[in-house]
């Protein structure tokens, strides 16, 4: 289901009449085409002003000393590559890149994907009520507004929060997680919040695998995990790669969860790139520097998007 | 699979699967249970536990114009405005994309698909600069338009998919009768994709309702801020003492979204609808 729907979605520019076997519309005049394209105009204007505009201006703004306060706020000057030079010589930036990578790998690639797959697989052999209740709970964490989820996660990991209360029951005195292990806390919180997406994608993908194939492999003597590794996984590899790409992109732009739980701290110990960009721009009034970080994030996101779009092109299969 | 379930090993598998699910389920439930229990607890702490004294005080305490109702009204204006604009603009845009073979369609659709992948949080600094230039900082209208623009790429994809599944033959009949493009769209196509439009509306509304970062950066005066931001300031001011009120307010703010999610799964028949939508 997941794959087929995304495939139809991605048949770009195919005329529905042709798909349904009807006659192709004859080549119209340019004027008629312009009239027919007219309903696209509001969308084009909104996207150009509010999405393309900021993206383009950010690539310009990153080369200025734009600031919220002081002389630079009144007269913004072109400073060339200085923001990028400052950025790369500031020890906080490489650290932030590293933290972002840790966050991406820990929570998106390993956490959400593996746990989502475990849930989807376990649900296929579980009792119906268990499946219903657990999927409702997991989806609940995903549907909750991000600020509320962030508070709930904060309360769970706080020094006198639920996790330490549970550890106390077995006689362990837990550390102050948000202070001593900030990255681990935000990674686990993001796994909690985001796994539902992978679970839904993988559940749909698994239900598309014809049961005859795994059954015949079983008759041939393949054990459970062998069937999974050599039959099921290759059959749903497209869903896996799509899901990896999407969860990575979603995780790349997580701000609220980290900001509410740790504020990027202690110090800069959990300042992933979106948090660092926010702090540079708004707390330290270095708009130019914040913009430079934003452009780097946009480029990373853009590269992911291109890979994603190319991988999903209908010709690719 | 059916073979496996009848064998003894299959029963073991079933027990293991149920156990694994139950464990994950409990772990996932705990942070949410805290919200629920703390909101009814007169002396709530950060740790989950049955209230020593059940009370509705937390709810009555936050249900004032300044604390709850004005922020919720602002959320409604932001999310509702954003959803209306997004749905109108994407239905309009989807029509030529779905019905005609125009030269502009492929680049537009690739551009939109590219837009769905933009990390919006990375854009907030440049968006702030843009809003300063346009003098739109602290403007609800400006924030609504920006929220609409960010939800458009996904909404256009979803709407186009829903429109593609409406058969074109009915429109051909209308065209023969001399109906214009807009008449056909409003009278023939839209009624046939009502539930699809409903799904897109709810999807966009939920996203805008839950959005924290955009209004946090773009709206400054407290009387214009939506609930997501006012909860955060409330947390900063009273967080250390009033956990019960914080939880109660969070619950009030979450309820519409949870209700809409249930509605959207009904409308589209399955909890996968939104994930499918997110997938494009």
mmCIF file of C-alpha atoms in Angstrom, chain A residues 47 51 305 309, chain B residues 110-120 150 153-154:
data_model
loop_
_atom_site.group_PDB
_atom_site.id
_atom_site.type_symbol
_atom_site.label_atom_id
_atom_site.label_comp_id
_atom_site.label_asym_id
_atom_site.label_seq_id
_atom_site.Cartn_x
_atom_site.Cartn_y
_atom_site.Cartn_z
ATOM 1 C CA UNK A 47 5.541 29.598 -2.431
ATOM 2 C CA UNK A 51 9.466 29.733 0.838
ATOM 3 C CA UNK A 305 15.651 15.838 -1.092
ATOM 4 C CA UNK A 309 13.300 12.489 -5.492
ATOM 5 C CA UNK B 110 9.223 18.626 -8.780
ATOM 6 C CA UNK B 111 9.578 22.022 -7.141
ATOM 7 C CA UNK B 112 6.691 21.268 -4.806
ATOM 8 C CA UNK B 113 8.107 17.850 -3.965
ATOM 9 C CA UNK B 114 11.408 19.529 -3.214
ATOM 10 C CA UNK B 115 9.531 21.970 -0.980
ATOM 11 C CA UNK B 116 8.053 19.133 1.077
ATOM 12 C CA UNK B 117 11.579 18.172 2.102
ATOM 13 C CA UNK B 118 12.809 21.638 3.163
ATOM 14 C CA UNK B 119 13.747 21.655 6.845
ATOM 15 C CA UNK B 120 11.423 24.442 7.970
ATOM 16 C CA UNK B 150 4.904 25.840 4.438
ATOM 17 C CA UNK B 153 3.724 21.579 -0.885
ATOM 18 C CA UNK B 154 2.301 18.614 1.025
#
